[in-house]
Tab-separated table of C-alpha atoms and ligand atoms in Angstrom:
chain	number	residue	atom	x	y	z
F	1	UNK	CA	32.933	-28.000	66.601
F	2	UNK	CA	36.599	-28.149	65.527
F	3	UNK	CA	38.112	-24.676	66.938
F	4	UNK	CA	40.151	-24.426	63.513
F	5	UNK	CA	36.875	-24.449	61.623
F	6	UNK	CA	36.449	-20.541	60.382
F	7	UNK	CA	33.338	-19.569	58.506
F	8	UNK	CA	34.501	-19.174	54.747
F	9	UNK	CA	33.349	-16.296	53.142
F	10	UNK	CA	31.210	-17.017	49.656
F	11	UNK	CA	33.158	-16.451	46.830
F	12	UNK	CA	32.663	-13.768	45.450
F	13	UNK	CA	33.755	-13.480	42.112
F	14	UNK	CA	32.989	-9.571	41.180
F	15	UNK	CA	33.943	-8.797	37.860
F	16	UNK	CA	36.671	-10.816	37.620
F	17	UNK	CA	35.078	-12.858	34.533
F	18	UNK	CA	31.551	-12.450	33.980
F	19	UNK	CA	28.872	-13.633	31.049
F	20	UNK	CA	26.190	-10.730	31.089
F	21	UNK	CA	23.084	-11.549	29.891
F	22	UNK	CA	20.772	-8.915	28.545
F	23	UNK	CA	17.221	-9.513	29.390
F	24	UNK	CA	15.563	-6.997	27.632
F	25	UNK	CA	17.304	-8.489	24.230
F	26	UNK	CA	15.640	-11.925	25.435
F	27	UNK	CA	12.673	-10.574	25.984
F	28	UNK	CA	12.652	-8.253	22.256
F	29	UNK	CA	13.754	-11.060	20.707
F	30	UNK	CA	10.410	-12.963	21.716
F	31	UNK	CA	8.534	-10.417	21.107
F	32	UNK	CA	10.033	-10.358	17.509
F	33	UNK	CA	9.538	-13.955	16.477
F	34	UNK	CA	6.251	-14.488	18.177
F	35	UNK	CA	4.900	-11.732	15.945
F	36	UNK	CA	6.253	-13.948	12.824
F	37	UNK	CA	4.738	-16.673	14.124
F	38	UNK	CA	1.412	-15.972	15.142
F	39	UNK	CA	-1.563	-16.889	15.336
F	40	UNK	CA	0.973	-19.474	16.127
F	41	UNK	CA	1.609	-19.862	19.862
F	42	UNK	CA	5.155	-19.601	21.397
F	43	UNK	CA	7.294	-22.026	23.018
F	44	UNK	CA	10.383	-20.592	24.509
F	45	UNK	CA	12.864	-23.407	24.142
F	46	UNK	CA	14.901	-23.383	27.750
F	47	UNK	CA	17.062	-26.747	27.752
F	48	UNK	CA	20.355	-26.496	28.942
F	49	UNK	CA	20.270	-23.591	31.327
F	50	UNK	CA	18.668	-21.890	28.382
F	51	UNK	CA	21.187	-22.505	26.333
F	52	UNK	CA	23.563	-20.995	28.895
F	53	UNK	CA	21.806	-17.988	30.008
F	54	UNK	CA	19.816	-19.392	33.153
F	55	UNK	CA	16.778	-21.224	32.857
F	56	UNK	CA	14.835	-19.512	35.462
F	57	UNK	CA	15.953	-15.684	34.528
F	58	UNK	CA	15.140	-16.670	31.346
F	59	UNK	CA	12.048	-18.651	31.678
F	60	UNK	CA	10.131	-15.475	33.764
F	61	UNK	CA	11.197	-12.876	31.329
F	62	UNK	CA	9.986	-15.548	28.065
F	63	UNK	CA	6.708	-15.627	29.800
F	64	UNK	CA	6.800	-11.839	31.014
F	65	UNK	CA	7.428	-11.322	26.669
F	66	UNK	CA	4.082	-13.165	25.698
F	67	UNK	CA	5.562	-16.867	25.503
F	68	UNK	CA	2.662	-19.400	26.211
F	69	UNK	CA	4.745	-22.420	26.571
F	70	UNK	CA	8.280	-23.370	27.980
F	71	UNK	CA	9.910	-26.085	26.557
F	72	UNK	CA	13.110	-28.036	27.928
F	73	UNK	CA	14.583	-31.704	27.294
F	74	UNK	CA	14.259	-33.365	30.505
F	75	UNK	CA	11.756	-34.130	32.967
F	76	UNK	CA	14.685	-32.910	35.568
F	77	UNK	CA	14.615	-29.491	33.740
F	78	UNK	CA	10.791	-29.021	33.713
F	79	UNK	CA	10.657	-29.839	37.513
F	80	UNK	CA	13.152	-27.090	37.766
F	81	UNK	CA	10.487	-24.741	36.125
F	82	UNK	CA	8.028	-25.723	38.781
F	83	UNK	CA	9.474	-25.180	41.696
F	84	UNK	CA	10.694	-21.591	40.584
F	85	UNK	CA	7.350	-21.204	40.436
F	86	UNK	CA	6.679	-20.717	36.890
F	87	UNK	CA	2.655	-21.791	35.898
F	88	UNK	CA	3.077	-21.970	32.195
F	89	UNK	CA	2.404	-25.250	29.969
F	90	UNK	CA	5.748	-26.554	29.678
F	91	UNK	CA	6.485	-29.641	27.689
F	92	UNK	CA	9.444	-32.472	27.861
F	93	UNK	CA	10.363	-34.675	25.401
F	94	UNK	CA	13.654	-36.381	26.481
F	95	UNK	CA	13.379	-39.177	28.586
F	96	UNK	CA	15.089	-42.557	29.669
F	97	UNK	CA	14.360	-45.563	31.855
F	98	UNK	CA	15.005	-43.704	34.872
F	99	UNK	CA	12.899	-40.691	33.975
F	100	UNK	CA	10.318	-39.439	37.323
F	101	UNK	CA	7.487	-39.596	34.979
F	102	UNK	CA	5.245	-39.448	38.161
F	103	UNK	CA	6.588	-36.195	39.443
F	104	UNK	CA	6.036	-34.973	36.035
F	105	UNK	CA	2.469	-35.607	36.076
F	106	UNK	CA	2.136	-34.389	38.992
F	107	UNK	CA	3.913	-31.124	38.041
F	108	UNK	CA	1.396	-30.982	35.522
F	109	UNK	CA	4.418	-31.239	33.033
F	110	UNK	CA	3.388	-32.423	29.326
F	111	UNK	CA	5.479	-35.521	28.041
F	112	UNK	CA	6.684	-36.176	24.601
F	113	UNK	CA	5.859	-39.376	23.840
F	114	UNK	CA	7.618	-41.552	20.903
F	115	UNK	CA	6.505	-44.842	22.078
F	116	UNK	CA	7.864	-47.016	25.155
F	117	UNK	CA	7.155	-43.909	27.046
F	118	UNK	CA	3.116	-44.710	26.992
F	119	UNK	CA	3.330	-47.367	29.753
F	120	UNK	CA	5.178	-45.555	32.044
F	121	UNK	CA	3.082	-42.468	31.546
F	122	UNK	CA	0.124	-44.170	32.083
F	123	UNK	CA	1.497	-46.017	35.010
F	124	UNK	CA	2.001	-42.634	36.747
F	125	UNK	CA	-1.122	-41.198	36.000
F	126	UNK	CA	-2.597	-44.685	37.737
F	127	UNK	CA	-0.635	-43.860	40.518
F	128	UNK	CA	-2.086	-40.466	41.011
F	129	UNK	CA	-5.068	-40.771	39.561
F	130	UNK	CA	-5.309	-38.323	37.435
F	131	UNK	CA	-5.095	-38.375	33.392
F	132	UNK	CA	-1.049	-36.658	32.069
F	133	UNK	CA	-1.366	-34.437	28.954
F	134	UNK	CA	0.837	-36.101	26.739
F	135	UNK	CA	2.538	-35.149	23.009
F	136	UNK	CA	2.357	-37.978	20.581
F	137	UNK	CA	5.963	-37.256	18.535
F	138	UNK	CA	6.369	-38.664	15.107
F	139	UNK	CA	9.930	-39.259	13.524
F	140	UNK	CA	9.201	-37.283	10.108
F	141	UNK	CA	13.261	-37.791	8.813
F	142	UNK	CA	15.515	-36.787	12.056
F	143	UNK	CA	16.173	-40.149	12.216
F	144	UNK	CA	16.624	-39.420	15.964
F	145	UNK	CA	13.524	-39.818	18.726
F	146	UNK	CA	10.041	-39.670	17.477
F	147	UNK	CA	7.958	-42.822	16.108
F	148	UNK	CA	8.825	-44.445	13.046
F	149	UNK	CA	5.789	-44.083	10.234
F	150	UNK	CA	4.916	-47.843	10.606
F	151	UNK	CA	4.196	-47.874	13.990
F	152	UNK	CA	2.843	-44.749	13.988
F	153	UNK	CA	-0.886	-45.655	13.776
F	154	UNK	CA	-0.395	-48.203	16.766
F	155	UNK	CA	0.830	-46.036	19.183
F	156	UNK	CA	-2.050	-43.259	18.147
F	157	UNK	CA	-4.567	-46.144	18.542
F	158	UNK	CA	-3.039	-47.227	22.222
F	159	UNK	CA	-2.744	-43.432	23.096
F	160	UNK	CA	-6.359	-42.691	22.356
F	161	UNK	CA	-7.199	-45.800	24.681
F	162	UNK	CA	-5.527	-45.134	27.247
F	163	UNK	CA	-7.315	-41.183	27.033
F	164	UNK	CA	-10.899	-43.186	26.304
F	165	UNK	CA	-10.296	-44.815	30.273
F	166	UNK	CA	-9.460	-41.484	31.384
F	167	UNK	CA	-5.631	-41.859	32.267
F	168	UNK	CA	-4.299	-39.577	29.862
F	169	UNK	CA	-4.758	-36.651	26.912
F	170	UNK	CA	-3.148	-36.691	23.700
F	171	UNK	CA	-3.237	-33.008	23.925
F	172	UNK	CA	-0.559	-32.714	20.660
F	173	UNK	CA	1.338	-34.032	17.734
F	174	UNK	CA	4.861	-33.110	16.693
F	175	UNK	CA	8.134	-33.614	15.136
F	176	UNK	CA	11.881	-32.006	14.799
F	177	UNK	CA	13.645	-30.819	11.292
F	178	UNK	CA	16.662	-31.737	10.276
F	179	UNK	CA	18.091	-29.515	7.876
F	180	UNK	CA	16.108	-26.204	8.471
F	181	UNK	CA	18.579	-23.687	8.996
F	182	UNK	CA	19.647	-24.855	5.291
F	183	UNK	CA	15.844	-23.673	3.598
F	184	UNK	CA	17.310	-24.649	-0.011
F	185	UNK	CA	17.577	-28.281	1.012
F	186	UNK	CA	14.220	-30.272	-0.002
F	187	UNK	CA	14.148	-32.756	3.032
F	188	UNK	CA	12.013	-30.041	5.032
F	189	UNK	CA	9.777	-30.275	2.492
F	190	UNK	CA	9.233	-33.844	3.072
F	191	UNK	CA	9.060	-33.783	6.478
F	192	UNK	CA	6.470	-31.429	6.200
F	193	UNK	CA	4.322	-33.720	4.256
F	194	UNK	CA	5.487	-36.700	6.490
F	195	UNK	CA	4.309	-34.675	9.642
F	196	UNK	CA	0.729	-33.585	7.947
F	197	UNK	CA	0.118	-37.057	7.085
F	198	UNK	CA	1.083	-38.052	10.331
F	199	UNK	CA	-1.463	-35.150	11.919
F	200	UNK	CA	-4.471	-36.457	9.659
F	201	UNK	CA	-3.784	-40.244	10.972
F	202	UNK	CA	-4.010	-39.416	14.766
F	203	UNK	CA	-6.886	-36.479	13.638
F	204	UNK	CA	-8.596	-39.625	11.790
F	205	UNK	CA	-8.522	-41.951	14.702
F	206	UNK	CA	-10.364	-39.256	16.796
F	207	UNK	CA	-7.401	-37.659	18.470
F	208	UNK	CA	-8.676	-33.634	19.352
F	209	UNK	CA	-5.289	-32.322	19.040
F	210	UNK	CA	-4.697	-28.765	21.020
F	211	UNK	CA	-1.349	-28.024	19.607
F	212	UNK	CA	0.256	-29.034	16.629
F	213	UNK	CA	4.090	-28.204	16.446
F	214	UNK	CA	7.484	-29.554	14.305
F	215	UNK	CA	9.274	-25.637	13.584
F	216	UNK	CA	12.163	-24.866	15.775
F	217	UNK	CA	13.965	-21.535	14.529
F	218	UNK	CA	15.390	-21.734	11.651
F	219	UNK	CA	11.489	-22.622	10.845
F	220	UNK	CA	10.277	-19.710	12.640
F	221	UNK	CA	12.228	-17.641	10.332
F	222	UNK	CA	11.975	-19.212	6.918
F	223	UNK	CA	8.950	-21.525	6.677
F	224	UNK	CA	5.971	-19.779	7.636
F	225	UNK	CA	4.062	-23.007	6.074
F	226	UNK	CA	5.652	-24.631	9.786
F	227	UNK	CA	4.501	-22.689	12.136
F	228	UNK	CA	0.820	-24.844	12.665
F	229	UNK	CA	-0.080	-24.135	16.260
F	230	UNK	CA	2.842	-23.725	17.905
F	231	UNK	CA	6.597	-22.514	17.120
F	232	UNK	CA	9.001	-24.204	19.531
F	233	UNK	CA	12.471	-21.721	19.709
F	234	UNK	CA	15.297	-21.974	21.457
F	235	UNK	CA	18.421	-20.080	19.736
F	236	UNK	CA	16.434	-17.085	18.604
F	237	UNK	CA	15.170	-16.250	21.619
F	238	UNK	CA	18.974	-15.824	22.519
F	239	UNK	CA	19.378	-13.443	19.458
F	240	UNK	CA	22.030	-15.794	17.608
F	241	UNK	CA	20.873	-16.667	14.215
F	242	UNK	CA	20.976	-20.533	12.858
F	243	UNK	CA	21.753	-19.351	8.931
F	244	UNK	CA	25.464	-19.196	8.375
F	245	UNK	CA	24.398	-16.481	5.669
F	246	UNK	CA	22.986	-14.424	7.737
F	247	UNK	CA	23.820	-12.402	11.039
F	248	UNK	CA	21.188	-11.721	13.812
F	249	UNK	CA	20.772	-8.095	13.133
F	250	UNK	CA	19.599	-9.120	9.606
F	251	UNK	CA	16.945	-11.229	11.163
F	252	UNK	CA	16.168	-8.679	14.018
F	253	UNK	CA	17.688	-10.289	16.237
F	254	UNK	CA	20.105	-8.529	19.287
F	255	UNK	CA	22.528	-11.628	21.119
F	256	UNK	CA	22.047	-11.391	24.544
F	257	UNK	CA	24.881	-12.485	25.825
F	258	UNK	CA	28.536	-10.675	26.730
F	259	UNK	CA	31.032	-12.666	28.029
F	260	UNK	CA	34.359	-10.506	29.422
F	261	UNK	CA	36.710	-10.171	31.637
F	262	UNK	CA	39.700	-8.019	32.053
F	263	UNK	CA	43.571	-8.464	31.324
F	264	UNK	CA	45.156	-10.012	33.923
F	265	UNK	CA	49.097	-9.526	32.718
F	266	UNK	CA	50.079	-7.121	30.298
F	267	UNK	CA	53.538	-7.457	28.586
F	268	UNK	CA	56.605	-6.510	26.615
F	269	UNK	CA	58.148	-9.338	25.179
F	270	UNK	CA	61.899	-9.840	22.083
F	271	UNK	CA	61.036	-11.293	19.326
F	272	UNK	CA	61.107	-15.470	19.338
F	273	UNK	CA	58.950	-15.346	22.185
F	274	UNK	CA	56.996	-18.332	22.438
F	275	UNK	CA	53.225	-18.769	23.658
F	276	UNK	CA	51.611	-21.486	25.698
F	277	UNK	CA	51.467	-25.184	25.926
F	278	UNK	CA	53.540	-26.422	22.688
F	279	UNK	CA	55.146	-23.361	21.934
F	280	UNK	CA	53.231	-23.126	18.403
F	281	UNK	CA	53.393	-19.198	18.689
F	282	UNK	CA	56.574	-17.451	18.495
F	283	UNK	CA	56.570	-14.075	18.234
F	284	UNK	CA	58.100	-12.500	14.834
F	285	UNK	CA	58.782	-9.275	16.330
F	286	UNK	CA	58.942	-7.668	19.794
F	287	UNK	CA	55.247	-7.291	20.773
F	288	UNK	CA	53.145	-7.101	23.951
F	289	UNK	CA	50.846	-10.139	25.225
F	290	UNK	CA	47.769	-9.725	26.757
F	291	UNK	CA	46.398	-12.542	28.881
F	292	UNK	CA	43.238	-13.228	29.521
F	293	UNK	CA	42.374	-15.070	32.464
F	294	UNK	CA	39.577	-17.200	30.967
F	295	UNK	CA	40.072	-20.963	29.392
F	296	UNK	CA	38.988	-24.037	28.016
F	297	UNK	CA	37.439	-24.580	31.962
F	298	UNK	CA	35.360	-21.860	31.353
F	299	UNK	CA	33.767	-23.089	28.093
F	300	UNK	CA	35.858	-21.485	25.618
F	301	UNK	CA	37.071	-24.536	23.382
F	302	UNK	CA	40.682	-25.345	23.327
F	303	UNK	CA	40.798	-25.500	19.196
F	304	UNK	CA	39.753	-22.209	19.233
F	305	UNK	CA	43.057	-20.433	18.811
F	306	UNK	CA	42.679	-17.079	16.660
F	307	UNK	CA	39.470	-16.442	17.928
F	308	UNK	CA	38.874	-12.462	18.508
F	309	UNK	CA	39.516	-10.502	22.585
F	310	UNK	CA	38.066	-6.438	22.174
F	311	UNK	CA	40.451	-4.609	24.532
F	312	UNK	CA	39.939	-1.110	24.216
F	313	UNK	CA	38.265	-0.857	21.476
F	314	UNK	CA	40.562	-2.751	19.115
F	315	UNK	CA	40.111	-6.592	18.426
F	316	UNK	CA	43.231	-9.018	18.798
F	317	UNK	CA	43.304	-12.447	18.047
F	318	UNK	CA	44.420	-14.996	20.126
F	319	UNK	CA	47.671	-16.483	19.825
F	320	UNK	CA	49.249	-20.198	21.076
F	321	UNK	CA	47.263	-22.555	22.911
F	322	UNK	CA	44.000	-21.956	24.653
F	323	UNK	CA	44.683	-23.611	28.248
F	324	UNK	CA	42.488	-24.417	31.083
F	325	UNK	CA	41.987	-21.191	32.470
F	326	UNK	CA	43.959	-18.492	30.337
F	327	UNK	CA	44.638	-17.396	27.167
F	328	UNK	CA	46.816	-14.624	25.393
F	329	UNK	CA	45.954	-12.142	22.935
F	330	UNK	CA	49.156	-9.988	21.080
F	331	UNK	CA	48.363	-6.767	21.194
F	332	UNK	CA	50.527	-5.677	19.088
F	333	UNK	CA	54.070	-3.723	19.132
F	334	UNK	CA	54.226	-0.742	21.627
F	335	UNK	CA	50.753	-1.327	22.267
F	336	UNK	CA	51.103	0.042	26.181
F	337	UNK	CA	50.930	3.362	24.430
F	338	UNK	CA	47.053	2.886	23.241
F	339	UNK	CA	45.940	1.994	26.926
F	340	UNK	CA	45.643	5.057	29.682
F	341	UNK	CA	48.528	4.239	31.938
F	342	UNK	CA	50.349	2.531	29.542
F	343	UNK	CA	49.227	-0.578	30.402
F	344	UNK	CA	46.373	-2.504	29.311
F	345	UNK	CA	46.414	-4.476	32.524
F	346	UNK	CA	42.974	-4.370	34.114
F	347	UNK	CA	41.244	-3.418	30.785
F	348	UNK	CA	37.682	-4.854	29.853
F	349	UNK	CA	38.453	-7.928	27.532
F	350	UNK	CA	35.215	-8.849	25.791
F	351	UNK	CA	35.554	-12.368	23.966
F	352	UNK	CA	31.549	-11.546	22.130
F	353	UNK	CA	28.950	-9.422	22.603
F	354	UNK	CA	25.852	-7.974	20.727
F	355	UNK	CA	28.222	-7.119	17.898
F	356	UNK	CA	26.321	-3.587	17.830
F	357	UNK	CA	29.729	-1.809	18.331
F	358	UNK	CA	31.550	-4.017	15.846
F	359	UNK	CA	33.153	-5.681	18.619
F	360	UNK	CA	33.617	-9.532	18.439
F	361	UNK	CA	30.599	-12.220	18.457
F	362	UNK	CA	30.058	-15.834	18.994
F	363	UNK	CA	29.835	-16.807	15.358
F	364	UNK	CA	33.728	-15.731	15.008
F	365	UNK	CA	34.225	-17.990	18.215
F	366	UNK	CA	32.073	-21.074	16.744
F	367	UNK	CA	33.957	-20.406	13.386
F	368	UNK	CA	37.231	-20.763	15.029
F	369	UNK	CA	36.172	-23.577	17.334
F	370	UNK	CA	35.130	-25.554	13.876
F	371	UNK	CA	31.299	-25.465	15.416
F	372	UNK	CA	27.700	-23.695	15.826
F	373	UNK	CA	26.506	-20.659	18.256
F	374	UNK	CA	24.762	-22.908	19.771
F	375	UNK	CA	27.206	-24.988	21.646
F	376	UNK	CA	29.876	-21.648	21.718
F	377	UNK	CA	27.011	-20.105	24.517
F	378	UNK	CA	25.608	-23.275	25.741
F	379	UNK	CA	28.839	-24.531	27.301
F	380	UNK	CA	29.870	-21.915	28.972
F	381	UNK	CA	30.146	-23.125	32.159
F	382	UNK	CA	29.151	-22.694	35.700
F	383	UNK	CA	32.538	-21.266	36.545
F	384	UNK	CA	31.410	-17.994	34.903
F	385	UNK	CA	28.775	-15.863	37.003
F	386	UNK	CA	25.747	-14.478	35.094
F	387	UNK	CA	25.312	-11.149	35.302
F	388	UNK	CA	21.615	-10.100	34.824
F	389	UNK	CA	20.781	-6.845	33.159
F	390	UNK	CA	17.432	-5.153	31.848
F	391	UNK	CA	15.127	-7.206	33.840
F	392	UNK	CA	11.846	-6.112	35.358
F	393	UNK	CA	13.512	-7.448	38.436
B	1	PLP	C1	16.305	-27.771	21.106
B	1	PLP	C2	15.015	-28.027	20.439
B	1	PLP	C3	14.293	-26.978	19.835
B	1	PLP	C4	14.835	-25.582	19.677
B	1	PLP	O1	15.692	-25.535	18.564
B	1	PLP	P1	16.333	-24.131	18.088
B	1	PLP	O2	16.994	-24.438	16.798
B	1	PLP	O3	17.307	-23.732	19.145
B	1	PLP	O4	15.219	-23.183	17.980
B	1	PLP	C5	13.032	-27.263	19.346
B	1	PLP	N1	12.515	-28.503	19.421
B	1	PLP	C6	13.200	-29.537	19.958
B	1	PLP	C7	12.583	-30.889	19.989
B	1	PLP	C8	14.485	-29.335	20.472
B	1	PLP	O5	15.150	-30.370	20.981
């Protein structure tokens, strides 16, 4: 070994920048919609790191809160679930050419199914000789996966023979909305009657469904006439809500995520000071910047300029450019004199939170970013250590 080779500490990051993520708000949450949807059962939708939080965390404490199922896009992400150890049915309904549809059988992982899927399923279950629980998925108006209506009856028929030589179980039947978090709009409607129609064909041709399932949240919330055996939810669980008209604590809902970190530079700058990459802030007056050490590398989108930093108690917008790793909030003329010290250097800076204190959340993020809640929490990224708090663990 090279003598110039010295063992490198792990990083540790402390506090530096930090998304906490409040477990006990996961886990009321859950315990809030699975109320309005039983006799329903409860998937707890955890794609995409859950949506940001960490699958795994959040995957025990959705199952710890009375979730029967786990739900997640890939294959990749199910596997995941497995070998963390968690039992529960979980389902995945993404898949591609390249998908390990025999580890997922052998995971005992259920597979969406919306058509070319069937022969590789069935090839796995060969393999290992044993039948995979499978979910028959009809395209009711998405327009995205899912099997069209005319070739619906043909992949039932070819399901149910495959499960009449013992290779697999159509164990469900569902189906995705498109336009639920708008409930005025009357496509839901139709997919609803698309999907029962769909139900009574596969029912017809002797399929013994378990689980019957097309509501996601904004279904949860507003179509109780969705819920059929199963409620599949991802952003509720998280406490955000999907209606633009509506906030999460009017749904009962508590966010659980904080993302913050502290000011890294506090100053006192003349007026005709200009702010970041293209100088598109100049300062009208003498002021004092804030910055904040977090960026566009740790998920917060670039676009996002004016979006709201709590220091103290007191919410600033950002000004300028959002870069790769900072930003800069004004905090306003003679603003040293509000922080103890004078200087806000080192203060908390919370971008959102659970909004209970009035402080900042990710809706005012998403609506300066020109997007949804979803993809505000979802991408931020790996750079940013979760912080778990009000677990059982
Ligand atoms: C992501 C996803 C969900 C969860 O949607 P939310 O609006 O976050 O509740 C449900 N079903 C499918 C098929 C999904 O892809």
């Amino acid at each position: 070994m090279s003598p110039f080779v010295v063992p490198v500490p792990a990083p540790s990051y402390g506090l530096e920048r930090q998304a906490i993520i409040d477990l006990s708000a996961i886990a009321n949450n859950i315990r809030h919609l699975r109320a309005l949807a039983a006799p329903a059962k409860f998937m707890a939708v955890v794609k995409a790191d859950a949506y940001g939080h960490g699958m795994i965390q959040v995957a025990r404490t959705a199952v710890a809160a009375g979730a029967q199922w786990l739900g997640t896009a890939h294959v990749s992400e199910g596997l995941a679930l497995r070998a963390a150890g968690l039992e529960a049915p979980v389902l995945s309904w993404l898949h591609t050419q390249d998908t390990d549809f025999t580890a997922a059988v052998a995971n005992e992982i259920d597979l969406g199914c919306s058509g070319w899927e069937l022969e590789r399923i069935v090839a796995a279950a060969r393999e290992l000789q044993r039948p995979a629980r499978i979910h028959l998925k009809i395209d009711t108006g998405l327009g995205r996966n899912g099997c069209s209506r005319e070739n619906w009856p043909a992949l039932v028929a070819a399901a149910l023979k495959y499960q009449a030589q013992g290779l697999l179980r159509v164990v469900g039947v569902f189906s995705h909305l498109a336009v639920a978090d708008e409930p005025q709009r009357p496509e839901t409607d139709e997919q609803l009657e698309r999907f029962r129609e769909a139900v009574a064909v596969a029912e017809a041709a002797g399929a013994q469904l378990e689980v019957r399932h097309i509501a996601n949240t904004p279904a949860t919330l507003s179509r109780p006439d969705s819920h059929f055996d199963m409620v599949r939810v991802g952003l509720g669980i998280y406490g955000l809500s999907p209606f633009e008209d509506h906030s999460s604590a009017e749904l009962g809902l508590t966010p659980a995520m904080t993302l913050q970190t502290q000011i890294a530079l506090c100053k006192d700058v003349p007026t005709g000071q200009g702010v970041s990459y293209g100088l598109n802030f100049i300062s009208e007056a003498a002021t004092t910047l804030g910055l904040v050490p977090v960026g566009y590398a740790d998920g917060i989108p670039r676009i996002a300029t004016g979006g709201p930093v709590r220091v103290n108690g007191v919410t600033y917008p950002v000004v300028g450019r959002i870069a790769m790793d900072q930003m800069v909030i004004d905090l306003g003329p003679d603003a040293c004199a509000a922080f103890d010290g004078g200087s806000a250097l080192g203060a908390t800076a919370v971008l959102f939170g659970n909004g209970t204190d009035g402080g900042p959340v990710v809706e005012q993020w998403a609506a300066a970013a020109g997007t949804v809640n979803y993809e505000i929490v979802t991408r931020i990224s790996p750079r940013v250590p979760r912080r778990y708090v009000g677990g059982a663990e």
